[in-house]
mmCIF file of C-alpha atoms and ligand atoms in Angstrom:
data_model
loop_
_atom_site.group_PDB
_atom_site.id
_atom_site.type_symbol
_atom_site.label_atom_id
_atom_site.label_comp_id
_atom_site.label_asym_id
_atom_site.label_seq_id
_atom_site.Cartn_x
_atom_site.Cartn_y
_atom_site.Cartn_z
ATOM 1 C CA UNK M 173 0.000 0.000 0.000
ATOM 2 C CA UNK M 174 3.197 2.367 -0.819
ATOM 3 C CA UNK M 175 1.135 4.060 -3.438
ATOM 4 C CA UNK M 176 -1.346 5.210 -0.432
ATOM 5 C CA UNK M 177 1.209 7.255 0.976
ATOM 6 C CA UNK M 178 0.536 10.719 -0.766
ATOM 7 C CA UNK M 179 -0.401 13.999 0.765
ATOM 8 C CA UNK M 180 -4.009 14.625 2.032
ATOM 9 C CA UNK M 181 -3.940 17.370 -0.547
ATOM 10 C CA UNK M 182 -3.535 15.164 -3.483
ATOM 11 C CA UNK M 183 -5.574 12.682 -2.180
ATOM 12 C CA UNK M 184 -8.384 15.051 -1.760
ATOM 13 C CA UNK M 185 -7.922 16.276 -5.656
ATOM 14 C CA UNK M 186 -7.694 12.969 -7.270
ATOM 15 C CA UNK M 187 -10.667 11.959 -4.990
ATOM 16 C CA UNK M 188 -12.600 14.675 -6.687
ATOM 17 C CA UNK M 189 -11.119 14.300 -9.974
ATOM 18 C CA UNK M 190 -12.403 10.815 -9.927
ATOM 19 C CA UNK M 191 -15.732 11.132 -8.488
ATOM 20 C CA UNK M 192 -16.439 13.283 -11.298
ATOM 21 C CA UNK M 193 -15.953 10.722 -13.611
ATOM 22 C CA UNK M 194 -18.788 7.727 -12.717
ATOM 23 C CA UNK M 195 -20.976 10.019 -10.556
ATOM 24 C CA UNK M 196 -23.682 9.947 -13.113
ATOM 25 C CA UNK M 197 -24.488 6.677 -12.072
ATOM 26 C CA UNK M 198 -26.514 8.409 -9.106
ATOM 27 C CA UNK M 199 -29.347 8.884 -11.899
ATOM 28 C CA UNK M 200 -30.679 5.450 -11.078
ATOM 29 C CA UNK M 201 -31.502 6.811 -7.957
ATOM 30 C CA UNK M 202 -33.858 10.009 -9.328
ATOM 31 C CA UNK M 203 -33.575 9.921 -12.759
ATOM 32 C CA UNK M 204 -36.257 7.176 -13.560
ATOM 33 C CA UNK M 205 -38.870 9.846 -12.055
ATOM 34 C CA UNK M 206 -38.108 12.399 -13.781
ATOM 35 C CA UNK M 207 -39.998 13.168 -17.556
ATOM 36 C CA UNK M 208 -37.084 14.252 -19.320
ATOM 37 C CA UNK M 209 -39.099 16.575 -21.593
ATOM 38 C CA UNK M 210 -37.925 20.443 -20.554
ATOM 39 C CA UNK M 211 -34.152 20.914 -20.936
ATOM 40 C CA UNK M 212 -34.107 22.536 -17.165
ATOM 41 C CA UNK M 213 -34.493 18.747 -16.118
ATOM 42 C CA UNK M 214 -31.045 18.433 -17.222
ATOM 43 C CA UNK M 215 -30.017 20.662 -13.767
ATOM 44 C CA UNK M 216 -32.281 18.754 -11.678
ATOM 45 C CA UNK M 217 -30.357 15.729 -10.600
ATOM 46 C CA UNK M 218 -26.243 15.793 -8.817
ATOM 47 C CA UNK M 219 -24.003 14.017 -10.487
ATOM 48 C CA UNK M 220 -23.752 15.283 -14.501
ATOM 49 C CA UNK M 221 -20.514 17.762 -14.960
ATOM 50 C CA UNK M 222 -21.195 20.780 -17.629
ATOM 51 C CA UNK M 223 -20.337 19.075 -20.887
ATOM 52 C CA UNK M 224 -23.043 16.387 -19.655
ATOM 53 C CA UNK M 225 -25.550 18.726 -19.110
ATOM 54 C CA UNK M 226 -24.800 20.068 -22.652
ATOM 55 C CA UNK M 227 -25.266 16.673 -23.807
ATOM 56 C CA UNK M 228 -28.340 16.175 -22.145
ATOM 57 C CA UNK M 229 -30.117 19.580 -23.391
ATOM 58 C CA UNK M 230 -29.383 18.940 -26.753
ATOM 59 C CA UNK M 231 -30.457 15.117 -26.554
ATOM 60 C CA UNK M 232 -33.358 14.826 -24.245
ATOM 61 C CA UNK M 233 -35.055 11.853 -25.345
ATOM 62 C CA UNK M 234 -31.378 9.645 -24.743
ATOM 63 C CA UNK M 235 -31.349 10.655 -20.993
ATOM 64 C CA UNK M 236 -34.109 7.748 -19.966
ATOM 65 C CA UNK M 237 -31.879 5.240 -22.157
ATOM 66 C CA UNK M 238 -28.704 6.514 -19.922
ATOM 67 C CA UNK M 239 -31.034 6.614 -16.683
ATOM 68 C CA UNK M 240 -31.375 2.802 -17.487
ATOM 69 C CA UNK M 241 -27.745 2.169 -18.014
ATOM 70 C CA UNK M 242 -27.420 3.761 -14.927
ATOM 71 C CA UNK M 243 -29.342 1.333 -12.872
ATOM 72 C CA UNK M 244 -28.309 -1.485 -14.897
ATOM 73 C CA UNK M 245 -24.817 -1.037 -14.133
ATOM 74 C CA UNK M 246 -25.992 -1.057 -10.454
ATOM 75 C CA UNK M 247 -27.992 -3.699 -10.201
ATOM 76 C CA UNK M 248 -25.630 -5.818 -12.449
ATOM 77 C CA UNK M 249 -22.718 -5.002 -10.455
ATOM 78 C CA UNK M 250 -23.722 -5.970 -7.535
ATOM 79 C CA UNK M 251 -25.354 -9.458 -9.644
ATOM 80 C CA UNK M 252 -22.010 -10.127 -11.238
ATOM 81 C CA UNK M 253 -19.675 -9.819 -7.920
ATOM 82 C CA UNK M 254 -22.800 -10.903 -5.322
ATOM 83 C CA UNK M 255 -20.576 -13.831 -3.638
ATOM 84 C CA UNK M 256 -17.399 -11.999 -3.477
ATOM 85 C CA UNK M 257 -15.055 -10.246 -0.706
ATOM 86 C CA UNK M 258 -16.189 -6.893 -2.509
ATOM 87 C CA UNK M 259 -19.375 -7.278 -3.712
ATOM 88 C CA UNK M 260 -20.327 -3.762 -5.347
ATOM 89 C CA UNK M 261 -22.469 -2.804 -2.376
ATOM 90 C CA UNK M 262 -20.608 0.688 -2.370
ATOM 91 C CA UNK M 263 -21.496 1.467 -5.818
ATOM 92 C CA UNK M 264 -25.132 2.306 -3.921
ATOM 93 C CA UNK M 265 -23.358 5.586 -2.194
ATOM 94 C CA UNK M 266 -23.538 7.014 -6.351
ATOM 95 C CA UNK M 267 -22.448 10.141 -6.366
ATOM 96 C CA UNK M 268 -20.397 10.487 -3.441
ATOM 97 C CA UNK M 269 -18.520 7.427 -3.755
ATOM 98 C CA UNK M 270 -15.783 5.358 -1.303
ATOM 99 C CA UNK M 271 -11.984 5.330 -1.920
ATOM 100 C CA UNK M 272 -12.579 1.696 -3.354
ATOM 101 C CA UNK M 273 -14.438 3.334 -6.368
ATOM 102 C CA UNK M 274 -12.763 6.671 -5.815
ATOM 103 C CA UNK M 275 -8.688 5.598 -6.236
ATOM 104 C CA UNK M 276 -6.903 3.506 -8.838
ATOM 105 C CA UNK M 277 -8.240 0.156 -7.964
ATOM 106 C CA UNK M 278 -9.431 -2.950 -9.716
ATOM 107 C CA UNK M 279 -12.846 -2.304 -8.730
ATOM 108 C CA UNK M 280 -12.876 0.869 -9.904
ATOM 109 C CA UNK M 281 -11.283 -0.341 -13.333
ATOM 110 C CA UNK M 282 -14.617 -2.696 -13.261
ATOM 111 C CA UNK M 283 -17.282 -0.179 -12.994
ATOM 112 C CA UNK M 284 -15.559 2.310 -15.507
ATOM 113 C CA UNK M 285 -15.716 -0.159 -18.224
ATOM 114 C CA UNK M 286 -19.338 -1.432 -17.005
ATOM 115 C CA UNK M 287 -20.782 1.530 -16.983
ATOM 116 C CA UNK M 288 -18.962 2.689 -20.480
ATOM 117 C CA UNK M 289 -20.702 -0.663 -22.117
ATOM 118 C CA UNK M 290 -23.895 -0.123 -20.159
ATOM 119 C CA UNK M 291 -24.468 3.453 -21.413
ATOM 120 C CA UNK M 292 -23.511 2.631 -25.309
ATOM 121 C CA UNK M 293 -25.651 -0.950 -24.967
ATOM 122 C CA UNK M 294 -28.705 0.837 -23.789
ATOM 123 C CA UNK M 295 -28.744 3.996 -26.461
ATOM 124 C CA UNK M 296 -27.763 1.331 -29.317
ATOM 125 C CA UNK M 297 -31.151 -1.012 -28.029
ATOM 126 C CA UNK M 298 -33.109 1.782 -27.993
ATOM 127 C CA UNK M 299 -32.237 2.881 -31.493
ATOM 128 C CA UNK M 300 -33.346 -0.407 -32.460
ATOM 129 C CA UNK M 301 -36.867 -0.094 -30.043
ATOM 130 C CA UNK M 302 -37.595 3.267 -32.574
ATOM 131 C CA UNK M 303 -37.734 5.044 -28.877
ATOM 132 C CA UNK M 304 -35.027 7.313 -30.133
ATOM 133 C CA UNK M 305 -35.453 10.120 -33.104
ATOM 134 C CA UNK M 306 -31.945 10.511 -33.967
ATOM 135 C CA UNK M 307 -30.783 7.331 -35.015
ATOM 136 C CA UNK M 308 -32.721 4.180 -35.727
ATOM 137 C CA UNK M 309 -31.551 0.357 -36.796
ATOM 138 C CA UNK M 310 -28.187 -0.313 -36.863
ATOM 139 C CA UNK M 311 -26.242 -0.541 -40.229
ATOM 140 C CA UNK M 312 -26.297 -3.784 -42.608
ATOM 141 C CA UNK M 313 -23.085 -5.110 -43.195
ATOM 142 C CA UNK M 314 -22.294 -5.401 -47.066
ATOM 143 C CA UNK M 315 -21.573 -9.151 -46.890
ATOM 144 C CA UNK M 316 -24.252 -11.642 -46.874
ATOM 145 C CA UNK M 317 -24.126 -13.660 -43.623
ATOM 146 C CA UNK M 318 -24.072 -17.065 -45.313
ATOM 147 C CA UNK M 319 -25.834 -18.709 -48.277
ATOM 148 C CA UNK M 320 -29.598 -18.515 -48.025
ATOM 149 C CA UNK M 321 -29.724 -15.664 -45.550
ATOM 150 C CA UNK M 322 -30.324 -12.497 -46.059
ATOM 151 C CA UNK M 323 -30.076 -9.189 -43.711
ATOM 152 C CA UNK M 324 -33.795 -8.042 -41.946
ATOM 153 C CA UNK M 325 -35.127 -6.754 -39.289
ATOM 154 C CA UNK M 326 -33.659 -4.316 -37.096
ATOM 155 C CA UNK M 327 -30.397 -4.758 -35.117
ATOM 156 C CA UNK M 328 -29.078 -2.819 -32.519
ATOM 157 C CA UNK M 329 -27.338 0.353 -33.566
ATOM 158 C CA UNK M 330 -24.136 -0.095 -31.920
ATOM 159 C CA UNK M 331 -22.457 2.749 -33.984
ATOM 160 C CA UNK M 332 -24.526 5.155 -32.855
ATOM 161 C CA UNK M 333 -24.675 4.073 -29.049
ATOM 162 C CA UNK M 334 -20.712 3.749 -28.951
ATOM 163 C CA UNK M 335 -20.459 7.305 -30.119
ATOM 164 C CA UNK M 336 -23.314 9.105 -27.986
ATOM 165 C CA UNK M 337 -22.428 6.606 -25.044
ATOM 166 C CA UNK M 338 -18.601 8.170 -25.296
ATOM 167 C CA UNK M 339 -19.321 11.568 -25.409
ATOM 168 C CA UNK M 340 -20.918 11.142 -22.298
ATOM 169 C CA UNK M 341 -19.178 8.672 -20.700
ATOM 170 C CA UNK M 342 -15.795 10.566 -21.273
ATOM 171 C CA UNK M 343 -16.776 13.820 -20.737
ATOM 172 C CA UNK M 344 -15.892 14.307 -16.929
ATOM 173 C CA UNK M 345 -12.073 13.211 -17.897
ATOM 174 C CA UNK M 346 -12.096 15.351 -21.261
ATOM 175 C CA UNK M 347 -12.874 18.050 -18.809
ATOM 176 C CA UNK M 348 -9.653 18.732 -17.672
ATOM 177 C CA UNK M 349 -10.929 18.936 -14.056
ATOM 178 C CA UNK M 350 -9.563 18.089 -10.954
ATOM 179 C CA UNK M 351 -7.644 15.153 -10.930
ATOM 180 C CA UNK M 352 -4.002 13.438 -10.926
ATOM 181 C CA UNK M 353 -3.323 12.741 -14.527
ATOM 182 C CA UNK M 354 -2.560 8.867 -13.962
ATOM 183 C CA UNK M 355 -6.359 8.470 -12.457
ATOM 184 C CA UNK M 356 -7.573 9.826 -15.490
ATOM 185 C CA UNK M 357 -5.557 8.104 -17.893
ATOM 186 C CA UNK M 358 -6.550 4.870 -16.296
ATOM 187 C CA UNK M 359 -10.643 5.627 -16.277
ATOM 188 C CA UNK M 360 -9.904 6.405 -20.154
ATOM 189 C CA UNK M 361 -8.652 3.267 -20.653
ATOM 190 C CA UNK M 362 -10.955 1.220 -19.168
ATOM 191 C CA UNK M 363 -13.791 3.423 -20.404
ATOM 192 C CA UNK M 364 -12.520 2.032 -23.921
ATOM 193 C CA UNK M 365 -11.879 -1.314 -22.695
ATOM 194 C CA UNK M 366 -15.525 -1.417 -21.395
ATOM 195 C CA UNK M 367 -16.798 -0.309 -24.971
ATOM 196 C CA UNK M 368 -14.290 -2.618 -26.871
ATOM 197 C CA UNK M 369 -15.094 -5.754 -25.130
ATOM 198 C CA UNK M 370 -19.079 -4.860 -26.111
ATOM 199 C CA UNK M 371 -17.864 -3.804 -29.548
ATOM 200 C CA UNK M 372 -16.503 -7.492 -30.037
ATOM 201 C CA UNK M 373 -19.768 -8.914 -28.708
ATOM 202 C CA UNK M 374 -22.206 -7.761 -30.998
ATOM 203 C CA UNK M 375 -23.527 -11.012 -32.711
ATOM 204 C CA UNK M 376 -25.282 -12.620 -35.930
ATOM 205 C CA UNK M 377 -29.181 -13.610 -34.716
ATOM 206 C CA UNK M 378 -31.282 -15.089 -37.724
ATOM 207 C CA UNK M 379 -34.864 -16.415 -38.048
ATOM 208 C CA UNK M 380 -36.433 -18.936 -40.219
ATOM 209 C CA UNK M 381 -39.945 -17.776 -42.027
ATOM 210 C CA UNK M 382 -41.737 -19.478 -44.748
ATOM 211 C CA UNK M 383 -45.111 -21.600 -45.327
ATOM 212 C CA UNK M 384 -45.184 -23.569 -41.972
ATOM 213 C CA UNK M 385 -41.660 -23.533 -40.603
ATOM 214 C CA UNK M 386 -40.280 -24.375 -44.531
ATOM 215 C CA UNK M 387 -37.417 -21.893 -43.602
ATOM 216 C CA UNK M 388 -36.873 -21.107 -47.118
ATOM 217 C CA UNK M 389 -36.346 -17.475 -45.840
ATOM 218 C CA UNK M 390 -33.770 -16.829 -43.276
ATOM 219 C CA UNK M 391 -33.414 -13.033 -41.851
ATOM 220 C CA UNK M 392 -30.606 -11.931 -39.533
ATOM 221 C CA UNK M 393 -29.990 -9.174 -37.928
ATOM 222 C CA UNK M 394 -27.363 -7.772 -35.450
ATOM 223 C CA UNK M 395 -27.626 -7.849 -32.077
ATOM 224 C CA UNK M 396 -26.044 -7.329 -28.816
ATOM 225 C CA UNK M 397 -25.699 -10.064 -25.504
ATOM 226 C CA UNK M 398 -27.524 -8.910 -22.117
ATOM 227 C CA UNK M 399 -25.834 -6.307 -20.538
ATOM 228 C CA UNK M 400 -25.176 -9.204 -18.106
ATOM 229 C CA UNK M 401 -23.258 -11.815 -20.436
ATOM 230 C CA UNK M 402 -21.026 -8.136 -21.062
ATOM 231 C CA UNK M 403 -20.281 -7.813 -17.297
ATOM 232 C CA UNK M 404 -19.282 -11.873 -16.695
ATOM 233 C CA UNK M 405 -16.810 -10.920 -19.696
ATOM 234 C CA UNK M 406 -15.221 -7.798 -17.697
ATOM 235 C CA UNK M 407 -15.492 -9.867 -14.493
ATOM 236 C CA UNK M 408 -12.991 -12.323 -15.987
ATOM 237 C CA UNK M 409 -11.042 -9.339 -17.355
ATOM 238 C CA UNK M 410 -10.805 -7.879 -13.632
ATOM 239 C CA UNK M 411 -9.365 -10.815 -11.990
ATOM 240 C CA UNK M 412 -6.742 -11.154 -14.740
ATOM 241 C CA UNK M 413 -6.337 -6.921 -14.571
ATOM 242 C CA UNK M 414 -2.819 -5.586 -15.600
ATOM 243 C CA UNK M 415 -1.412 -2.936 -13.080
ATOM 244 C CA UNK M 416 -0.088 -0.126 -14.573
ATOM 245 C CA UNK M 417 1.960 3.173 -13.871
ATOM 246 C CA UNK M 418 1.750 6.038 -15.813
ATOM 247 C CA UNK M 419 5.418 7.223 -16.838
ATOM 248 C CA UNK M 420 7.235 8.756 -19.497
ATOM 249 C CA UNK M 421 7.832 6.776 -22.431
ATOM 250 C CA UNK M 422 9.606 9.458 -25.300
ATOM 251 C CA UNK M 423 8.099 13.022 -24.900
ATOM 252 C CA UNK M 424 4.549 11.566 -23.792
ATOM 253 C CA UNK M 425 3.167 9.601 -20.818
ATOM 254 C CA UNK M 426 1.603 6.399 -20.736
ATOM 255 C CA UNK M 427 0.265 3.788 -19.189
ATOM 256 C CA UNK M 428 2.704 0.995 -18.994
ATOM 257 C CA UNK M 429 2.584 -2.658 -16.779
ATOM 258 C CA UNK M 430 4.728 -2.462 -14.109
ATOM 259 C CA UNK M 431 7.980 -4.166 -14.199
ATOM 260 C CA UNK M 432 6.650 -6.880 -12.367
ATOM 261 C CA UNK M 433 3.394 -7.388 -14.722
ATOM 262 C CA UNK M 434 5.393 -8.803 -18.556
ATOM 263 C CA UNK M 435 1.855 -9.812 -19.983
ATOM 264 C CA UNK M 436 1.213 -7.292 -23.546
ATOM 265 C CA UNK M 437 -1.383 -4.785 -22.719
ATOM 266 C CA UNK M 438 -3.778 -4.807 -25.144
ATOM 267 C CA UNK M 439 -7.343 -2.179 -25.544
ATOM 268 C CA UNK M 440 -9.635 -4.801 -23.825
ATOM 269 C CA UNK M 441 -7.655 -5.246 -20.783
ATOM 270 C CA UNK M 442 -8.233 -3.590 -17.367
ATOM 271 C CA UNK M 443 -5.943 -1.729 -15.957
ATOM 272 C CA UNK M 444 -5.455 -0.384 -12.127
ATOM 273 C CA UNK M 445 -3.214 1.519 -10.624
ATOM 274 C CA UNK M 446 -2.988 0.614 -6.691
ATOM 275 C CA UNK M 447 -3.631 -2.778 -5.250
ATOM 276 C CA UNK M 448 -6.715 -3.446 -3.422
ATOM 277 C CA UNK M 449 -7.097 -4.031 -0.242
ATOM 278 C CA UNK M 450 -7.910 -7.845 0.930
ATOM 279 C CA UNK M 451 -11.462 -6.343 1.750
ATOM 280 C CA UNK M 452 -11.512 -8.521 4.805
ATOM 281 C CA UNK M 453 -12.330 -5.802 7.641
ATOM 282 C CA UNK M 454 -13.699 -3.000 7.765
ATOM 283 C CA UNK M 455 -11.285 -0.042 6.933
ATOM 284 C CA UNK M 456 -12.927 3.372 6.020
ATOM 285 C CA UNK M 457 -10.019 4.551 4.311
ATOM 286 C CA UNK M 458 -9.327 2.270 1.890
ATOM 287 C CA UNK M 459 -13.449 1.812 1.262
ATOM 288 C CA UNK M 460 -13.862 -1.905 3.064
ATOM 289 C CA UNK M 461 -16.372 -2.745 4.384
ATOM 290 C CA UNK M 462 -15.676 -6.017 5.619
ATOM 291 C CA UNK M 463 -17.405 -9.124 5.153
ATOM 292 C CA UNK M 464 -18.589 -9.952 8.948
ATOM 293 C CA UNK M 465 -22.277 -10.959 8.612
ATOM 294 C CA UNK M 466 -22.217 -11.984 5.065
ATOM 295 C CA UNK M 467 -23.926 -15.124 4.100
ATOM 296 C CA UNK M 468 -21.201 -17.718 2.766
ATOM 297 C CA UNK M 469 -21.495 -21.569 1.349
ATOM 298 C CA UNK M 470 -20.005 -23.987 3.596
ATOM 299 C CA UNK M 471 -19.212 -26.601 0.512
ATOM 300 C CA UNK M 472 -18.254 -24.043 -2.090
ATOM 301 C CA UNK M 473 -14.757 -23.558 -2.737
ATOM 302 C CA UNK M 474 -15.100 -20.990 -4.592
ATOM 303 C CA UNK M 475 -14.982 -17.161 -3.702
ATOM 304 C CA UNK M 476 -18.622 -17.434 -2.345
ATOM 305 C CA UNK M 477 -17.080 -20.232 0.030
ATOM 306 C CA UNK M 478 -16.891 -19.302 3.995
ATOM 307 C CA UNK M 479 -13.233 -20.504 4.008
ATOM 308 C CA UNK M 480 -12.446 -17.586 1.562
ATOM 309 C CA UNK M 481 -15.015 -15.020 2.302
ATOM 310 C CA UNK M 482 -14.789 -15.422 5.964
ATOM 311 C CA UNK M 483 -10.770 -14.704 5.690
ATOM 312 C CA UNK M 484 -10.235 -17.758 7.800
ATOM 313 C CA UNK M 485 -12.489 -16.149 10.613
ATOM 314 C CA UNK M 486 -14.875 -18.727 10.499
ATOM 315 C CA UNK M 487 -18.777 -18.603 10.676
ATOM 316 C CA UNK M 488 -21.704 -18.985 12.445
ATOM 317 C CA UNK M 489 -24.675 -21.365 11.538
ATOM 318 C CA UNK M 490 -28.613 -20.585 11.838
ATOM 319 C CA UNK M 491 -31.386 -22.206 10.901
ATOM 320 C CA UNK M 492 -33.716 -20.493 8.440
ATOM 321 C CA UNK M 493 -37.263 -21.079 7.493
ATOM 322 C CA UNK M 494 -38.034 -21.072 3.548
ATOM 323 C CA UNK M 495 -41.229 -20.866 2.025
ATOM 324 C CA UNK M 496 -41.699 -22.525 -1.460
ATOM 325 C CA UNK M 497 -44.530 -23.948 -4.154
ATOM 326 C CA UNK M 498 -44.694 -27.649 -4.197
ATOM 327 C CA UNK M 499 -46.713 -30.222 -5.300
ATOM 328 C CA UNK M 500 -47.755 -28.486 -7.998
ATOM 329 C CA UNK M 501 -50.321 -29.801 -10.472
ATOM 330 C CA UNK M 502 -51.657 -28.606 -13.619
ATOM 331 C CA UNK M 503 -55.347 -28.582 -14.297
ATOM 332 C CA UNK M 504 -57.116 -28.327 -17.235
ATOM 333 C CA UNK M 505 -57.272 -25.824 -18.831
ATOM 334 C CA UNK M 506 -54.974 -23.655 -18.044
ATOM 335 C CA UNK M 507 -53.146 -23.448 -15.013
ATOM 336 C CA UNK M 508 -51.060 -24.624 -12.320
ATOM 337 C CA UNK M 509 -51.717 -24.851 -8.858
ATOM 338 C CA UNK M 510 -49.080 -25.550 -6.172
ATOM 339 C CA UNK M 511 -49.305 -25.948 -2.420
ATOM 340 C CA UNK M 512 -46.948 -23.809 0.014
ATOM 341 C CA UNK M 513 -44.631 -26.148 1.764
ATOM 342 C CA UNK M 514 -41.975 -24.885 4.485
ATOM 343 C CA UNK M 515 -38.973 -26.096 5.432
ATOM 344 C CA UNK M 516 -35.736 -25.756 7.529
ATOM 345 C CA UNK M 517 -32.764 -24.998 5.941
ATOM 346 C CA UNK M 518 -29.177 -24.389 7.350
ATOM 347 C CA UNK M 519 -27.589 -20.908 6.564
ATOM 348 C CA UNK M 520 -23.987 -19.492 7.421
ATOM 349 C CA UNK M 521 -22.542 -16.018 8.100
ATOM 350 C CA UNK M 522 -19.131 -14.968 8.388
ATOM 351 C CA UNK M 523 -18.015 -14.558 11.996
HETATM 352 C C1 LIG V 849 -32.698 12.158 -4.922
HETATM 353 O O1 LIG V 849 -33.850 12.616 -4.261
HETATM 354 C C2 LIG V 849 -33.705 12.761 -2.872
HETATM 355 C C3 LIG V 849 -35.081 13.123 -2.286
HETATM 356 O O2 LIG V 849 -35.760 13.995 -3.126
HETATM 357 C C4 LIG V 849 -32.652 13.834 -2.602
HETATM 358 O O3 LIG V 849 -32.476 13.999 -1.221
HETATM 359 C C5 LIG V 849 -31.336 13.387 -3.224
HETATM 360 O O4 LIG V 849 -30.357 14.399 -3.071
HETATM 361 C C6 LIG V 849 -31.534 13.113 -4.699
HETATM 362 N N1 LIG V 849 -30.327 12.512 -5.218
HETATM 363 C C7 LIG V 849 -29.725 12.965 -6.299
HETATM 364 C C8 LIG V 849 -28.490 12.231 -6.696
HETATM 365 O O5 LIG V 849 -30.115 13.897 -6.963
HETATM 366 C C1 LIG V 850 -22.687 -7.088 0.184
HETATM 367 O O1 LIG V 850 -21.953 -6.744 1.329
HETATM 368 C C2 LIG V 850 -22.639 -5.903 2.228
HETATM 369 C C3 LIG V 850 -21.673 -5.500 3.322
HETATM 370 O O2 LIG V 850 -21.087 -6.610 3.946
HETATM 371 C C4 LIG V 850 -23.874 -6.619 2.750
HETATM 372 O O3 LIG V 850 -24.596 -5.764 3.611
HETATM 373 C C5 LIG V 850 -24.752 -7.017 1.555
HETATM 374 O O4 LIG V 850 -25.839 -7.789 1.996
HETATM 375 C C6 LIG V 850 -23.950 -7.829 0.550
HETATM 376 N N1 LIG V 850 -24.763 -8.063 -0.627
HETATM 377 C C7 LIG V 850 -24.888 -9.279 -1.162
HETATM 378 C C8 LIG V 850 -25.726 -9.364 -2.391
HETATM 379 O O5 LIG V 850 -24.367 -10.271 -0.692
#
């Protein structure tokens, strides 16, 4: 934790710097009740800098579309790392975030490039819904996609979200705010890395039509995974992230692996700048929160397992009573019924 010993000072500035730069994820908290109609709602909620305001005004109708990738990101966040040490929980404090979001860590890297692919996957499906007035489906490649098969439909307009989802997701570190220069050189990156790894995931989808199921007609289109097949993808990319420092390599600085990191960086790698803590206990200053009361799986050996997530601590057993549908029968015509059974089931926490 060398890298943590800086001056308050700094600390303070690249703490602000950085907020800047995910704090619009605090519209899932408001921003779903607001009409986004009159341009003065673009003042109403915390967390958009000046140039996203700007971008707001002039494209109204986008804002529910970033809204949603706003509480996508949240909700899939805290999905995607649910049975781990850190498990996203802090990402709920949107827009005043914790040094765990706030510094140069792997976590951080994570949500950057979530919330990069979130924003462009959500304009580029609503394209594609006709929700939006600017843009609409999504360019047909020139090639055929195979013999028989021809393009239809509508597929997701990935151009168009990559390009509105970057203006706004980049405009708090375009903004030459606040900020130490390595923090926002790393956010950049994994900004990109975020929209790359989506970029590479757009997909072929086709359709057979003709006189009852002939398939002599076969339509495809373009489309994009869940937002949540996109975040399993980064996941893997955090726990193989590359840590980086930003030096001077000829006239310009970049950000290159440490000495002890030989792997090639390439765009759709994450990159961090301090290690994380173990997240074990609860340290306010380097955003833990600890995982004392957290549910764990006594036969998992996994990261969800109370031998890891319990640090060794242990845990303590209850007994918990779980309501379910059994015996469940269909009857004609149409439905199922199902009886409520209960049972005891054996649960463990982290001591
Ligand atoms: C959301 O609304 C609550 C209650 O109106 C308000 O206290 C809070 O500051 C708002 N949050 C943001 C991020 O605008
Ligand atoms: C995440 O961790 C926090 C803090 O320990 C806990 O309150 C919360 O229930 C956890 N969430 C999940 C989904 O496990």
């Amino acid at each position: 934790m060398g890298r943590l010993a800086v001056p308050t000072a700094a600390v303070l500035l690249c703490q602000l710097g950085l907020a800047m730069a995910i704090q619009w994820l605090a519209l899932a908290e408001n921003g779903s009740g607001v009409s986004w109609d009159r341009i003065h709602h673009c003042r109403l909620l915390a967390g958009l800098v000046p140039d996203q305001v700007q971008i707001c005004r002039r494209n109204l109708e986008v804002m529910h579309s970033i809204v949603q990738a706003a509480s996508e990101t949240k909700s899939i966040c805290q999905k995607t790392f649910s049975g781990m040490r850190w498990n996203c929980s802090s990402i709920q404090r949107a827009p005043s975030f914790g040094p765990d979001l706030l510094k140069g860590t792997r976590e951080s890297a994570f949500v950057h490039a979530l919330s990069a692919a979130a924003i462009a996957h959500s304009i580029a499906q609503a394209c594609a819904s006709g929700s939006l007035p600017l843009c609409s489906c999504g360019s047909v490649p020139s090639e055929l996609p195979g013999p028989d098969f021809r393009w239809g439909g509508c597929g997701d307009n990935l151009h168009y979200g990559l390009q509105l989802g970057a203006a706004f997701a980049d405009s708090p570190l375009k903004s030459s705010m606040l900020g130490l220069q390595a923090l926002r050189a790393m956010n950049w990156h994994n900004n990109v890395a975020g929209r790359q790894v989506l970029s590479e995931s757009l997909d072929t989808k086709c359709k057979c039509h003709g006189v009852s199921g002939s398939c002599s007609v076969k339509t495809c289109w373009k489309a994009l995974p869940s937002l949540g097949e996109i975040a399993s993808e980064l996941k893997s990319k955090y726990l193989a992230a590359i840590r980086v420092s930003h030096r001077l390599v000829g006239h310009r600085k970049q950000l290159k692996p440490t000495e002890t990191d030989i792997r090639v960086m390439r765009d759709t790698d994450l990159v961090y700048l301090i290690n994380s803590p173990d997240y074990c206990t609860p340290n306010v200053h380097l955003g833990s929160v600890g995982t004392q009361d957290r549910q764990c799986s006594k036969t998992s050996a996994g990261s969800d397992g109370c031998d890891l997530l319990c640090c060794g601590r242990g845990y303590n057993a209850y007994m918990e009573e779980v309501v379910e549908r059994c015996h469940c029968k269909y009857r004609w015509c149409c439905y199922v019924v199902c009886k409520r059974c209960r049972r005891l089931e054996e649960r463990y926490v982290c001591k």
